[in-house]
Structure formats: C-alpha cells, structure tokens
XYZ file of C-alpha atoms in Angstrom:
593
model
C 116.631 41.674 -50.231
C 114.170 39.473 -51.891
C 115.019 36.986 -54.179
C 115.677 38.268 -57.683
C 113.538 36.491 -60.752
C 115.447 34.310 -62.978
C 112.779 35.196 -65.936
C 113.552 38.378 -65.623
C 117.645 38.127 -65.830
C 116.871 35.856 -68.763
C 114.643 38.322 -70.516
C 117.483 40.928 -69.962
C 120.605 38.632 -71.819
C 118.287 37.908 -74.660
C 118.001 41.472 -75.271
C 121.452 42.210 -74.315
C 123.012 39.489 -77.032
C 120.309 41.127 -79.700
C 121.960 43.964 -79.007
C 125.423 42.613 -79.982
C 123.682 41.099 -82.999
C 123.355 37.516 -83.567
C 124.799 34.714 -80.774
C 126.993 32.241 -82.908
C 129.272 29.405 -81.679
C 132.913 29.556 -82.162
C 133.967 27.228 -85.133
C 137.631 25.669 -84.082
C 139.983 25.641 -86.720
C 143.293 23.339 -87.205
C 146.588 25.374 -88.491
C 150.182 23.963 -89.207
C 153.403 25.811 -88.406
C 155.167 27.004 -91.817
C 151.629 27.088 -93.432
C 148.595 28.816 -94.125
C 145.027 28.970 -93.302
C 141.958 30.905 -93.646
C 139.699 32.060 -91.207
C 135.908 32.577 -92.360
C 132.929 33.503 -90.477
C 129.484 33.396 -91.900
C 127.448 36.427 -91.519
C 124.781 38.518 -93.552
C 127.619 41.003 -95.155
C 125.703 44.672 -95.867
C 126.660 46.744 -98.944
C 128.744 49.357 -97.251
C 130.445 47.597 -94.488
C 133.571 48.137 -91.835
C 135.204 45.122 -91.042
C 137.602 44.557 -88.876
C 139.973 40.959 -87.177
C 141.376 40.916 -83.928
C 142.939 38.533 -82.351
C 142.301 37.174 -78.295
C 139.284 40.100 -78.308
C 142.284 43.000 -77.884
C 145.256 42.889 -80.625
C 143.573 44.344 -83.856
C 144.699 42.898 -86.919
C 143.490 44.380 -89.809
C 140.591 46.877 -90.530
C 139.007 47.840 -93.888
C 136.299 50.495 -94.965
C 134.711 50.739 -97.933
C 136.764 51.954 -101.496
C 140.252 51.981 -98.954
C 142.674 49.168 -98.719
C 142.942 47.270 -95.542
C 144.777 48.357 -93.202
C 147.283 45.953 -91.187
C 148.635 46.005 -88.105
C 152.116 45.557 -86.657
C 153.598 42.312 -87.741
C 150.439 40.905 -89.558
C 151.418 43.516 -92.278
C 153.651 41.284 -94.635
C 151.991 37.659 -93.781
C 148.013 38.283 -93.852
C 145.458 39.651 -96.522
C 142.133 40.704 -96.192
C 139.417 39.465 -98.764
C 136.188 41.039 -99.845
C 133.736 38.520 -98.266
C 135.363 39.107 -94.711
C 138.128 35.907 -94.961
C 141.170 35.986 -93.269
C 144.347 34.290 -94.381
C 147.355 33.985 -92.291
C 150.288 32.562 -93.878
C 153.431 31.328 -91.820
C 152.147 30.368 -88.987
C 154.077 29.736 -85.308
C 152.438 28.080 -82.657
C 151.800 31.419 -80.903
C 148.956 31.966 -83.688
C 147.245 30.293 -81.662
C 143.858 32.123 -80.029
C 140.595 33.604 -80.729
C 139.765 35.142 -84.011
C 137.124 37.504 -83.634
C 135.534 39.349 -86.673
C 133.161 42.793 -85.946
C 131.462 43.844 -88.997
C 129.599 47.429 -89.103
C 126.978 48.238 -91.272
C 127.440 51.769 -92.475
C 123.891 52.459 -93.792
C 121.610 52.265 -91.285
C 122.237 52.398 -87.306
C 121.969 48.951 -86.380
C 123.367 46.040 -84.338
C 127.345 44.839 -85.057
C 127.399 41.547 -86.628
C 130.151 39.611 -84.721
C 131.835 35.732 -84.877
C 134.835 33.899 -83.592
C 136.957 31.156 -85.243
C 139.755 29.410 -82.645
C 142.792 28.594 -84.364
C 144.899 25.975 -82.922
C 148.682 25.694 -84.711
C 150.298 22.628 -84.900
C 153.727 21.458 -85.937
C 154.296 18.254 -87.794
C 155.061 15.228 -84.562
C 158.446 13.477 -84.427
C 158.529 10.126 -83.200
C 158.524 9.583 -79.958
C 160.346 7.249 -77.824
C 158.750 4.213 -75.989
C 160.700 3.609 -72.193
C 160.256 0.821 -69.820
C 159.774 1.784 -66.180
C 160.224 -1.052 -63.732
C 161.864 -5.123 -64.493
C 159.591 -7.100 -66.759
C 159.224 -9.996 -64.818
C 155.989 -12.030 -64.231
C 153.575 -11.258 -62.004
C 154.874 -8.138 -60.937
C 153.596 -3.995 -62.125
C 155.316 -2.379 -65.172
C 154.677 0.530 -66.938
C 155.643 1.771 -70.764
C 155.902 6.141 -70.713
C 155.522 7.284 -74.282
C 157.484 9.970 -74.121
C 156.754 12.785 -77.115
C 159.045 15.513 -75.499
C 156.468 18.194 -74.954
C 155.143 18.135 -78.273
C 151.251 19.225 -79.024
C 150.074 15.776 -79.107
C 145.952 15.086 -79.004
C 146.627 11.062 -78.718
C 148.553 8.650 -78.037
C 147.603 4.562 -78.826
C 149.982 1.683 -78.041
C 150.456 -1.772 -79.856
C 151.682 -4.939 -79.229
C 153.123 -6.889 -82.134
C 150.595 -4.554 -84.124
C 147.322 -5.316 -82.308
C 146.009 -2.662 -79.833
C 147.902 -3.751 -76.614
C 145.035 -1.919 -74.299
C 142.493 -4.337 -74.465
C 143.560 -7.023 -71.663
C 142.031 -7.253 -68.601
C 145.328 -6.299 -66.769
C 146.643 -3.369 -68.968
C 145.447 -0.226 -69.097
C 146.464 3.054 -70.909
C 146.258 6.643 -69.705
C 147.114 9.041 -72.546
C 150.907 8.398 -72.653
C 151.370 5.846 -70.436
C 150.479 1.676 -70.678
C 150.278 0.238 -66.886
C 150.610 -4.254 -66.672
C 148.826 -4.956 -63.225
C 150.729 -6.814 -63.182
C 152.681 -8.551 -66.432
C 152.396 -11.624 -67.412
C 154.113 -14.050 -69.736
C 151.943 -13.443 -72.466
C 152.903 -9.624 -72.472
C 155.850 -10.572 -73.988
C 156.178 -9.265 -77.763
C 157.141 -6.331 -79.408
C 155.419 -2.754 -78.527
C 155.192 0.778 -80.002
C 153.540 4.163 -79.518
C 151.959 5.957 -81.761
C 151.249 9.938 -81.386
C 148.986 11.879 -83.125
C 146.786 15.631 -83.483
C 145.255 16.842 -87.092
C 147.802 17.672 -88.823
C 150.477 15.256 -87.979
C 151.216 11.069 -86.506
C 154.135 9.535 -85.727
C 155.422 6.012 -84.051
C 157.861 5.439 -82.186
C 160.967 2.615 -82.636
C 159.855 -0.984 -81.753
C 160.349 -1.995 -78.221
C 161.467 -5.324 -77.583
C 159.480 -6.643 -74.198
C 160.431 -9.618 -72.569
C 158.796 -11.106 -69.453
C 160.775 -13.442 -67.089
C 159.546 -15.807 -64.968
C 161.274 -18.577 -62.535
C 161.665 -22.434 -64.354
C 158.473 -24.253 -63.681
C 157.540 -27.777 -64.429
C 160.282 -28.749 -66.345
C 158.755 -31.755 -68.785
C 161.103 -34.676 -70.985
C 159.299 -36.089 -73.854
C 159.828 -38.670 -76.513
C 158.278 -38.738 -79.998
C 158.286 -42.376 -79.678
C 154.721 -42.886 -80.896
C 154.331 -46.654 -79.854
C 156.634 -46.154 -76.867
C 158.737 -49.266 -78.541
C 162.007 -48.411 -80.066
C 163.839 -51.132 -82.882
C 167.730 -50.837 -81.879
C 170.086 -50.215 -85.169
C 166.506 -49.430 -86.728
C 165.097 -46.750 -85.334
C 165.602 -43.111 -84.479
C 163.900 -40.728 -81.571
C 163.915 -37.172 -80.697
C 163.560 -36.003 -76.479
C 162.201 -32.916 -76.140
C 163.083 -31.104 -72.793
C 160.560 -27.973 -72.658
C 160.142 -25.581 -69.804
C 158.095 -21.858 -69.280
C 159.981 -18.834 -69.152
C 162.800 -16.958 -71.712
C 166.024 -17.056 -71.701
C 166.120 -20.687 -70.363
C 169.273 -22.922 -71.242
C 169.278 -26.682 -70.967
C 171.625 -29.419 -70.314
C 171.595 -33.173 -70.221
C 172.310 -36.177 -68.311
C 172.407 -40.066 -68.858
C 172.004 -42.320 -65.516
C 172.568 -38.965 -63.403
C 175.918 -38.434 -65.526
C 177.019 -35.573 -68.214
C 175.850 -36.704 -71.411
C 178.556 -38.979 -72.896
C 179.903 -37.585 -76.631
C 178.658 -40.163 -79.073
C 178.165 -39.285 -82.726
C 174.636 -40.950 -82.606
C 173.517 -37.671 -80.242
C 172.340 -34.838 -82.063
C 171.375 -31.257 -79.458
C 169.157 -29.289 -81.200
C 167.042 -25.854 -80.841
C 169.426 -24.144 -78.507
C 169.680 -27.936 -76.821
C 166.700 -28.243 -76.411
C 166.078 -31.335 -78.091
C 168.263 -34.468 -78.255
C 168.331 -36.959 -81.290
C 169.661 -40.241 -81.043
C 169.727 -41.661 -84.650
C 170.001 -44.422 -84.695
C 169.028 -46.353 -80.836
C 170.936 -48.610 -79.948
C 170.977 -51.368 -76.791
C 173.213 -48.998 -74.630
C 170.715 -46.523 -74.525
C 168.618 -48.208 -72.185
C 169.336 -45.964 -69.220
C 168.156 -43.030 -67.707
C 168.088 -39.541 -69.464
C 167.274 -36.390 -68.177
C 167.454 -32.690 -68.779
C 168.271 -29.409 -66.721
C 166.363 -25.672 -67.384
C 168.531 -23.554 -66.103
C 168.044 -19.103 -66.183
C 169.233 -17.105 -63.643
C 166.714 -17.355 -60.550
C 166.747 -21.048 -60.939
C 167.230 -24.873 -62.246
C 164.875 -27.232 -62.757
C 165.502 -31.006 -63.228
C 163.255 -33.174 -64.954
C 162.062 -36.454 -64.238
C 163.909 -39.192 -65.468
C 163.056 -41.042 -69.080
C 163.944 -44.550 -69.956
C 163.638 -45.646 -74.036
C 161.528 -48.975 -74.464
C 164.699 -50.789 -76.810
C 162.563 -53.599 -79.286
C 160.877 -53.828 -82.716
C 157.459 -53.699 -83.569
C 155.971 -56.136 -85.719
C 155.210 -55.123 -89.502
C 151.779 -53.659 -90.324
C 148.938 -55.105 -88.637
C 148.297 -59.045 -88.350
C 147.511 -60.970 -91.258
C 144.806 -63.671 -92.316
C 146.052 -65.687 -95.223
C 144.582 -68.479 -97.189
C 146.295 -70.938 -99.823
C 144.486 -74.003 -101.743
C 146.680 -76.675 -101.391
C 144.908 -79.427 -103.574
C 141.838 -80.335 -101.751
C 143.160 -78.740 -98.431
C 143.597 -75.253 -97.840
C 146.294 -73.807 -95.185
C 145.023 -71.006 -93.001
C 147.443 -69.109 -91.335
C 148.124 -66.046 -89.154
C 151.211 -63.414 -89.146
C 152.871 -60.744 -87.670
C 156.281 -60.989 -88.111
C 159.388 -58.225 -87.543
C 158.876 -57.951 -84.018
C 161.739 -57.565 -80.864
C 160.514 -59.706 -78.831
C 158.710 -61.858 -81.105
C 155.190 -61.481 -81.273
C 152.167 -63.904 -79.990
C 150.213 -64.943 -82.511
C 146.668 -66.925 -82.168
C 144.446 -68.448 -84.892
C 141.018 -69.146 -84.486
C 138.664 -70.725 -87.132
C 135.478 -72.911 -86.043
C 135.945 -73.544 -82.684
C 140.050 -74.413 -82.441
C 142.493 -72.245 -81.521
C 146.391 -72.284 -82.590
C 149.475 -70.613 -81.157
C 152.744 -69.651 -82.313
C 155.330 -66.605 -82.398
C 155.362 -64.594 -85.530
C 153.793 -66.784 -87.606
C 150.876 -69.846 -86.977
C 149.247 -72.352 -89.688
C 147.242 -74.786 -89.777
C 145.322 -77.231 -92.669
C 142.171 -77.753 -93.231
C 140.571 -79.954 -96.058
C 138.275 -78.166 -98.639
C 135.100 -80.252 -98.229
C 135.424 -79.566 -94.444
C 135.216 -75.487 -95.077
C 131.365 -74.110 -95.338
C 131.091 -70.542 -97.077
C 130.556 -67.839 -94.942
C 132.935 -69.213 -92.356
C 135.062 -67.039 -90.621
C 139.315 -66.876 -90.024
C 140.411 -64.775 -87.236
C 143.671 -64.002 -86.479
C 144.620 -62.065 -82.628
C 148.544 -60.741 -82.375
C 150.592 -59.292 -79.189
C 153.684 -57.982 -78.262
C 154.736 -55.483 -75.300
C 151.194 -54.512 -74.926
C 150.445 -54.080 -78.652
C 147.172 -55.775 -79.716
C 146.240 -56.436 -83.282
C 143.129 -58.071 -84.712
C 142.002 -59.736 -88.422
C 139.024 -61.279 -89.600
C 139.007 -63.132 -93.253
C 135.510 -64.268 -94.492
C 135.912 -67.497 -96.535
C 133.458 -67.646 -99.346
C 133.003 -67.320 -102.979
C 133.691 -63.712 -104.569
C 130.560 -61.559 -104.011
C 130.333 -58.086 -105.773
C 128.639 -56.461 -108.584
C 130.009 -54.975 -111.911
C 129.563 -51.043 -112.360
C 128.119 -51.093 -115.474
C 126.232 -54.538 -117.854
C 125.392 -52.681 -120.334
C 127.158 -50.210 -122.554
C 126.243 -48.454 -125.787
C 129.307 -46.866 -127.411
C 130.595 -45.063 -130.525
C 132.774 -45.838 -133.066
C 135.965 -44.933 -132.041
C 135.786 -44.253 -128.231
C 136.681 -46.204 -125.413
C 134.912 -48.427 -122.655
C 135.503 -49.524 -119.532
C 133.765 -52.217 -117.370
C 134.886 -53.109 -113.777
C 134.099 -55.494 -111.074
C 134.278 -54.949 -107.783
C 134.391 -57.444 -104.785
C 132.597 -56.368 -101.806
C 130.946 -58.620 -98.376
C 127.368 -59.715 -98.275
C 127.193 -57.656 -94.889
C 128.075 -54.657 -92.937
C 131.673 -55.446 -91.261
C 134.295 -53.276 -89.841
C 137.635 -52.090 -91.579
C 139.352 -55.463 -89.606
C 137.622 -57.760 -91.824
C 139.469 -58.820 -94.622
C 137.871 -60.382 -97.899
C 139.397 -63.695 -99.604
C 141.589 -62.564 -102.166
C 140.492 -63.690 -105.900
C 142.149 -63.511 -109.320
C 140.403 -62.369 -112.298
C 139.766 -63.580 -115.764
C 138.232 -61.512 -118.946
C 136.652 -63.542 -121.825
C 135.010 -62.127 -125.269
C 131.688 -64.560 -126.073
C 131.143 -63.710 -129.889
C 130.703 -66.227 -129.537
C 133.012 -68.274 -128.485
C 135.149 -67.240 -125.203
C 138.705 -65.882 -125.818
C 140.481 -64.940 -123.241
C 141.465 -61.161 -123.089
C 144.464 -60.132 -122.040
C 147.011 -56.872 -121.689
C 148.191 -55.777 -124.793
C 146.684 -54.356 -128.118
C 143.534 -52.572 -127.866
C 142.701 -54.344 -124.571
C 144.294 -53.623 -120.881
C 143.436 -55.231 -118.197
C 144.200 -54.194 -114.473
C 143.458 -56.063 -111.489
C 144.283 -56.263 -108.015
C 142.770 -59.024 -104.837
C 139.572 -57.128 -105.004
C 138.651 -55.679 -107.780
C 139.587 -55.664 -111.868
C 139.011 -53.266 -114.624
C 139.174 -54.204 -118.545
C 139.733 -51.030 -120.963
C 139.636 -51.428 -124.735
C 140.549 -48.384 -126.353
C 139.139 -46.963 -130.086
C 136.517 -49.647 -130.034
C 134.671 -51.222 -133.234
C 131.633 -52.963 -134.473
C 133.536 -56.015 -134.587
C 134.044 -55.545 -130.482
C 130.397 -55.560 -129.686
C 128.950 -58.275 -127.770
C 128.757 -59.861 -124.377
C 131.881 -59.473 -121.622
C 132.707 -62.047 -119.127
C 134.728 -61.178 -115.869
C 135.464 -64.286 -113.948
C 136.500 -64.100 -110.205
C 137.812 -67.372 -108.501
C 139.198 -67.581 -105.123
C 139.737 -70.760 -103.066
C 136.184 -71.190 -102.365
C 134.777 -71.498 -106.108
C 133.921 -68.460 -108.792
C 131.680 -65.882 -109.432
C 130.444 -64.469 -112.955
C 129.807 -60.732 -114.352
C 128.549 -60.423 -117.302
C 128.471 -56.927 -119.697
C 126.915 -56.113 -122.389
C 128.892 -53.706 -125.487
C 127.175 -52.096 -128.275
C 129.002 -50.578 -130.874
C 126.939 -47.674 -132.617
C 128.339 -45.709 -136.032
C 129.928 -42.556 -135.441
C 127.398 -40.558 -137.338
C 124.535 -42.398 -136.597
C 121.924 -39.873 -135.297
C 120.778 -40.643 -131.699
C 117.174 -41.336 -130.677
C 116.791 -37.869 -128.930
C 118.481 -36.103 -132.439
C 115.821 -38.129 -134.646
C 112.767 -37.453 -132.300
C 113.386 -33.545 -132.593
C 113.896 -34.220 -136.792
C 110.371 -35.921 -136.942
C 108.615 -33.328 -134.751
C 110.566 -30.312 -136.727
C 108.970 -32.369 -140.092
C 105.699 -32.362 -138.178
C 105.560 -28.911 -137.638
C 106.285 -27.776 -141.336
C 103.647 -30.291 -142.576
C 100.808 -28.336 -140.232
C 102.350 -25.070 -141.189
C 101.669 -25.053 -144.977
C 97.804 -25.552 -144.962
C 97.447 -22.840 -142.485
C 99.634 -20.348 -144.876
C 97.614 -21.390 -147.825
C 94.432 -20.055 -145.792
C 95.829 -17.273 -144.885
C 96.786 -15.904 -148.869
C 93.406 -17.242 -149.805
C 91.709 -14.861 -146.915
C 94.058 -11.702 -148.136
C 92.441 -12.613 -151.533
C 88.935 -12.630 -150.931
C 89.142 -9.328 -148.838
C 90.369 -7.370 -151.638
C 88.810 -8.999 -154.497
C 84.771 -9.809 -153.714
C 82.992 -11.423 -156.856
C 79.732 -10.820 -157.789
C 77.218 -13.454 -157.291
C 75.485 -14.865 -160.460
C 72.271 -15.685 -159.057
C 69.334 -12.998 -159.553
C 68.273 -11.517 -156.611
C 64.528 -10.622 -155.566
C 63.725 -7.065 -154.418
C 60.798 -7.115 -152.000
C 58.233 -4.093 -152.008
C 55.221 -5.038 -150.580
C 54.250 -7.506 -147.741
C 55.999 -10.795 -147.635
C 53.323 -13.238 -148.516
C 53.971 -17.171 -146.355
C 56.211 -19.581 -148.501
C 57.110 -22.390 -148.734
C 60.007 -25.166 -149.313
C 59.236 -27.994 -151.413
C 62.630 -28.676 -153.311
C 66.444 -28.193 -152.821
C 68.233 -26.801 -155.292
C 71.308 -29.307 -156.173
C 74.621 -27.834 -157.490
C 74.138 -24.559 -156.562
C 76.617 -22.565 -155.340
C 76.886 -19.475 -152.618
C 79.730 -17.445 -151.380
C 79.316 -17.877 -147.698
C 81.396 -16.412 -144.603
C 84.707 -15.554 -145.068
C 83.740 -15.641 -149.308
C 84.755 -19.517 -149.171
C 82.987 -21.174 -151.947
C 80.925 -24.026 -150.675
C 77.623 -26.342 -151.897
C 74.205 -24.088 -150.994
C 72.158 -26.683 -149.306
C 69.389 -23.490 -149.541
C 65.978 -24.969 -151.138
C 64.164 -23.130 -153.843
C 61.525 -20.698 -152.676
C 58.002 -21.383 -154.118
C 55.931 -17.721 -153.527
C 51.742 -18.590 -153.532
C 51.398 -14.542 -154.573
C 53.228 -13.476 -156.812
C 51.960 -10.539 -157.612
C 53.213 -9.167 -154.272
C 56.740 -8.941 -156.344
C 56.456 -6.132 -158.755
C 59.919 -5.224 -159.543
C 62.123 -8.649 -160.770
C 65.970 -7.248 -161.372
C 69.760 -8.641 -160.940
C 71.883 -7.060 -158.744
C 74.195 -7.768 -156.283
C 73.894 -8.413 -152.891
C-alpha cells in the first residue's frame, strides 16, 4: 500500500470535530469533600434546547427539555440541581466525585451540530498534618534522609524548612516531593525542621523536628580573656574558655595534669565550659587544661599557664612643675608587678629609673618649642609620651559678640599645638584667668551671674541674663610654666526691643514703596476722570473750505493753554498762525474739536 497523505487525514478530523460542534479544552475544576461546587461550561445556548450532564462520558446525571423539570438520575437525585443557563451544582461531595463532567446540549429547532464541553472536577479533603521522620543517624559527613509522611492523603506539594528558611537550597540537600536527602549532613544541618503539605483547598505542617548532627571532638582550644596576657594577683580576675566542635560535648578540667582542686575562687560555667578564677592569685601559676569529652571520643587541650603581675596605670606620663626659676621634668608609670622601666629624654640626656624618673632643669636653660619625652616598659609592654614645652597657643571661639538684653553668652578658649602631632603628644598644662576691662580689670570668678569652667586645656566663662552694664572687652589669660598667652573678646549688649538692622532695612524699603505708590494712584483717578468727563476747548476753531493758502509763524502765543494727550492740561508752545489770504476762509465759527 502506498503511503497515506497526512493532509488528507487532517482535512478529515477538522470536519469530523465540526461535526461534533465546536473543539473546546477541558477547564479543571477544584472541589472539597462536605462542600459544593458548580460546574459551568460556556456555550452559545439556543432557545429551545435539551441539555443533558454525564459524568466519565457514560453515567448520565441529569437531563432537561424544554417546559419539563430536570430529570435526575440515581443518587444525584437529592444532592444536585440543574439551572437554566446549563450550570451544574453538586453539593456534598466525596472524593469519588471526582472525573469528567461532560455537558451535550441539543438544539431543538433546526438540525444541527451538538454543542458539547467538559469540566474535570478534582475533590479534595481538608490535609492533616503530617509527620516529619528521620531515616538514618545524623552524624557528620554521612547520608540522611527526612520522609514527610502525609498518610496517603491527596497532597499536590510538599516544601520543607529549616528553622523557618527553605531547607532545599544547599548545595548538599535536595528534596523530591516528600522526601529531603543530606549528601551527606553536615554540622550546619543542625536546627529545627518541618514539612509542610499542601493542594487548593487545604495546607498543613507538620510538628517541629529537632535535628542534631554529631561529629567526633576536634581541635579542642583553651583560651584566656586576659587582654594584656598580664594578670595583677589579689587584683585581678580571668575567665578560660575551653571550646570544642560538635554537640553534646562535656568538659572537665585539670591543674598541673591533676583534677581541678575545689577552691572558692573557681567558678565552672556554661555547662563547664568556662572557668573563672576571681580573684588570681600567686598559686595559680601552673598549668591548666581542659577535656571535651562525647561519646566517640576525648580531646585534651594544650596546656595554659596565667602570666601572675600588674600592669602599670594608664599610659606613661610627662609632667612639668616650676620650681622657682627651675622646673622639674619628670616621667611615670607607676602600679606595675614587676616595676616598670622608665626613661626620660629631653635635649640630648637621657634618665632612668623604675616607676618614676625626674630630673631639674633651670628656666633660663629651657627654649620654647622644646620637647619632653618620656619611653616606659614592663613584660613586653611599651608606652610612649611626648610634652611640648612652650607658651599656651590656641585661639578663642568667638572675639566678638553682640547680645540681647537678657540672654546669655559664652566665650571659650581653647589650647591647641602650633603643628600637626600625633595623639602621644601631650600639651603643657596651663591655668586660666578671666578679667572684665571696663575699664579697669576685675577678676571674674564662679559665682553670681558669672561661671567659669576650666580644665589643663581649655576654659569657658558663662554669664547668664546679661546687661548693658556687662558690655565691654573680655580677657582670658592662660599661663603655664613657660610664660602666658592673651584672648581677648569683645561683648555688646543691645536693648531687647531694639529693632535689628535687617528689621529696619525692610521698614525703610516698605516706607519707600508707599511713597512711589501714591503719585501713581493719583494718576490713575485723574485718567478715570478725564475719560468720562472731556471739556470743551475755549479757543475758536477755523473751518477750512477752500485751498489752504502757505502760512506762516511769526509769533508764539504765551499763556495759552491746550488739552493735549491723555486730556492733561499743559502750556501750548503752538505759535499764532498769520494767513496772507484770507479770503480763502469764508465760514469763521466756534465749535469744538
């Protein structure tokens, strides 16, 4: 046989389906056990019509003709009704309602195609949670699976979480509907999981599922919060932390490869995982060490010996005190167990003590600008100071201040270095003076209407609710061992209700602006005027009939008046007209123009 042509066995469904009537898809609808639902299909409905439902293409359901009621079939009779655009509503539904809806409607005017269309139902019942089982040992590095098992319920999904996050989006797990697969687990798997099962009409999770990973004791570590590594006995306290991977772990201690002695200085804490010793003492020089212990294993750490001394206070020191006409330098950094070493340097000599080194110098011998430098160790600790010896150098924050009546001012002065330095330099420390010039100097001190607050580098004078009597210069003095500095400030005291230079400006140009407003108003009534009222001029007016004969000018005509443009009343400065033929002019009259 030849082959057969495919155009042909197309040609032959097409006319086979218009046959039928119209090819439609089948629309899938979503159902719940116990409840109802309607089942439409939309078709071109004629006037007189037989419709009738079946169910799976074979069990009929219901059929209706026109003027009868609908007939139903078997047990669809109490729990479905018919309505009269074609819908179908089932009520009580059990999952076996589940199938093909088909509905056949016949037109009963004219011989023609059946109109035909489908609607799946699918019935669901409401989920109940299911339960989330381990299959396998959770213990690192090996394969594990979670089964989410929904106990043959109609489920569409399932999703999994760990500690509420999506747990399917590592690498090494993967989900497949209801199971979760680790290849393999890990440490970090460990958390809390739960499964979550849904379809349209219904979701439920399941309990949480505590997961916990073991893994052998590696790398057991001690470690000391002992930030400088030095330890003051009868002073100080420290915390060793013994910390090792894994769950489940439990620790023990040792001192010089012995049980930890009872003493009530040791404190175990976090499941004994730390040890406090509050406070050190000299006995506690030995050894310690701790023990992670589970059930595959123990682990030993390495040993841990406490550095027993004090550290000095604070950083080192430069200090500098006028003695008469000599001035003792020194260099500190005291508090220390074992004492610390303590250098001073200034202008080429160098001096050494413990703790504490001095040394005097006479006045006249010191140039400004020089520089003090203090160097301190102990047990590996380094500190380092710079002082810069020379007269106070700043600038105030504000010489000049204008004031009302009744507020407060404040003027400051701040010390600062000549140069860029580092946070190790240290200025020379200066004491402040405040002094009124009004104008003699008076000293100003705390109390009344004045405060004044100071410190080595800097000092601020506040007078509250000031007056006019108050107004005048300020003097700060600032005197350290190498001489004094000056800032002066200026205070003006202004009335309360005295109008400020920006308030009078906009007064004067307001004023302007009236002044320039009333001329222009008085034009304007005067033009309203003249347009409604126009006068008459009083001058005769010539008619001409003939031919304008030359003229001529030979006089102006003073005093005259003429209502020019815009009817404004001015001087004419017109001269009189002087006509050689005047007999050109027969008519002579008044009238207006």
């Amino acid at each position: 046989m030849g082959q057969s042509d495919p155009s042909r066995g197309l040609s032959l469904c097409i006319l086979l389906l218009s046959a039928l009537g119209a090819v439609r898809s089948v629309e899938n609808v979503n159902g719940t056990v116990g409840k109802s639902v309607y089942l439409t299909v939309k078709l071109d409905l004629p006037a007189q019509r037989q419709v009738t439902w079946k169910v799976n293409s074979s069990s009929q359901i219901v059929t209706a003709l026109p003027g009868g009621s609908p007939a139903y079939n078997g047990d669809y009779r109490d729990r479905c009704t018919l309505y009269g655009n074609t819908t179908l509503r089932l009520d009580n539904l059990t999952p076996t309602d589940t199938g093909e809806y088909s509905l056949t409607v016949t037109n009963l005017d004219t011989v023609g195609p059946l109109l035909t269309g489908s609607v799946y139902l699918t019935v669901y019942g409401p989920l109940t949670p299911p339960t989330l089982r381990v299959n396998g040992n959770a213990v690192n590095g090996t394969n594990m699976t979670l089964h989410c098992d929904a106990g043959g319920q109609n489920v569409v999904s399932y999703t999994f979480y760990k500690d509420g996050v999506t747990a399917c989006s590592q690498p090494h797990v993967t989900c497949d509907k209801d199971f979760l697969y680790f290849q393999p687990i890990m440490m970090s798997d460990t958390g809390t999981y739960t499964c979550k099962i849904e379809n349209p009409v219904s979701s439920n999770t399941s309990q949480p599922l505590s997961l916990t990973v073991i893994a052998p004791v590696p790398g057991v570590a001690l470690s000391s919060n002992a930030s400088s590594g030095l330890l003051c006995p009868e002073k100080d306290s420290v915390r060793l932390t013994c910390s090792a991977l894994g769950t489940n772990v439990t620790f023990s201690w040792h001192l010089d490869g012995a049980p930890l002695p009872t003493n009530p200085r040791y404190h175990l804490m976090n499941s004994n995982s730390s040890l406090i010793i509050s406070p050190v003492e000299r006995t506690d020089n030995g050894s310690f060490t701790c023990t992670a212990s589970i059930s595959l294993n123990s682990e030993t750490s390495s040993p841990l010996t406490l550095s027993l001394g004090c550290s000095p206070d604070g950083k080192v020191q430069c200090n500098v005190v006028k003695l008469d006409q000599t001035v003792r330098l020194s260099c500190s950094w005291p508090g220390g167990s074992p004492a610390a070493t303590v250098t001073l340097m200034f202008e080429n000599n160098r001096y050494t003590a413990l703790d504490t080194v001095t040394t005097d110098v006479p006045l006249n011998a010191i140039s400004s600008g020089a520089e003090l430098s203090c160097l301190g160790t102990q047990e590996g600790q380094i500190s380092v100071s710079t002082m810069i010896l020379g007269t106070p150098f700043g600038s105030p924050s504000n010489s000049i201040s204008s004031v009302k009546k009744g507020e407060n001012v404040t003027m400051s002065v701040s010390l600062a270095w000549s140069r860029t330095v580092s946070p190790r330099i240290q200025a020379l420390p200066a004491t402040f003076s405040w002094f009124h010039l009004n104008p003699e100097q008076s000293l100003l001190t705390n109390g009344g209407k004045s405060s004044v607050i100071s410190s080595h580098y800097k000092s601020e004078l506040v007078i509250s609710s000031v007056t006019a009597s108050e107004s005048g210069i300020y003097e700060c003095e600032a005197e350290n061992v190498m001489g004094k500095s000056t800032f002066l400030f200026e205070l003006s005291v202004t009335a309360s209700n005295q109008l400020s230079p920006g308030a009078i400006a906009g007064i004067v140009i307001a004023a302007l602006f009236v002044v320039a407003l009333i001329p222009l108003t008085v034009i304007f009534i005067l033009r309203k005027k003249n347009k409604n009222n126009t006068s008459t001029p009083t001058n005769p007016v010539y008619e001409n009939t003939g031919a304008q004969a030359p003229n001529t000018y030979d006089r102006i005509i003073t005093g005259s008046t003429e209502n020019m443009a815009r009817n404004k009343p001015q001087e004419s400065s017109y001269q009189e007209l002087q006509f050689p033929h005047t007999d050109l002019y027969n008519n002579f009259r008044k009238t207006p123009r």
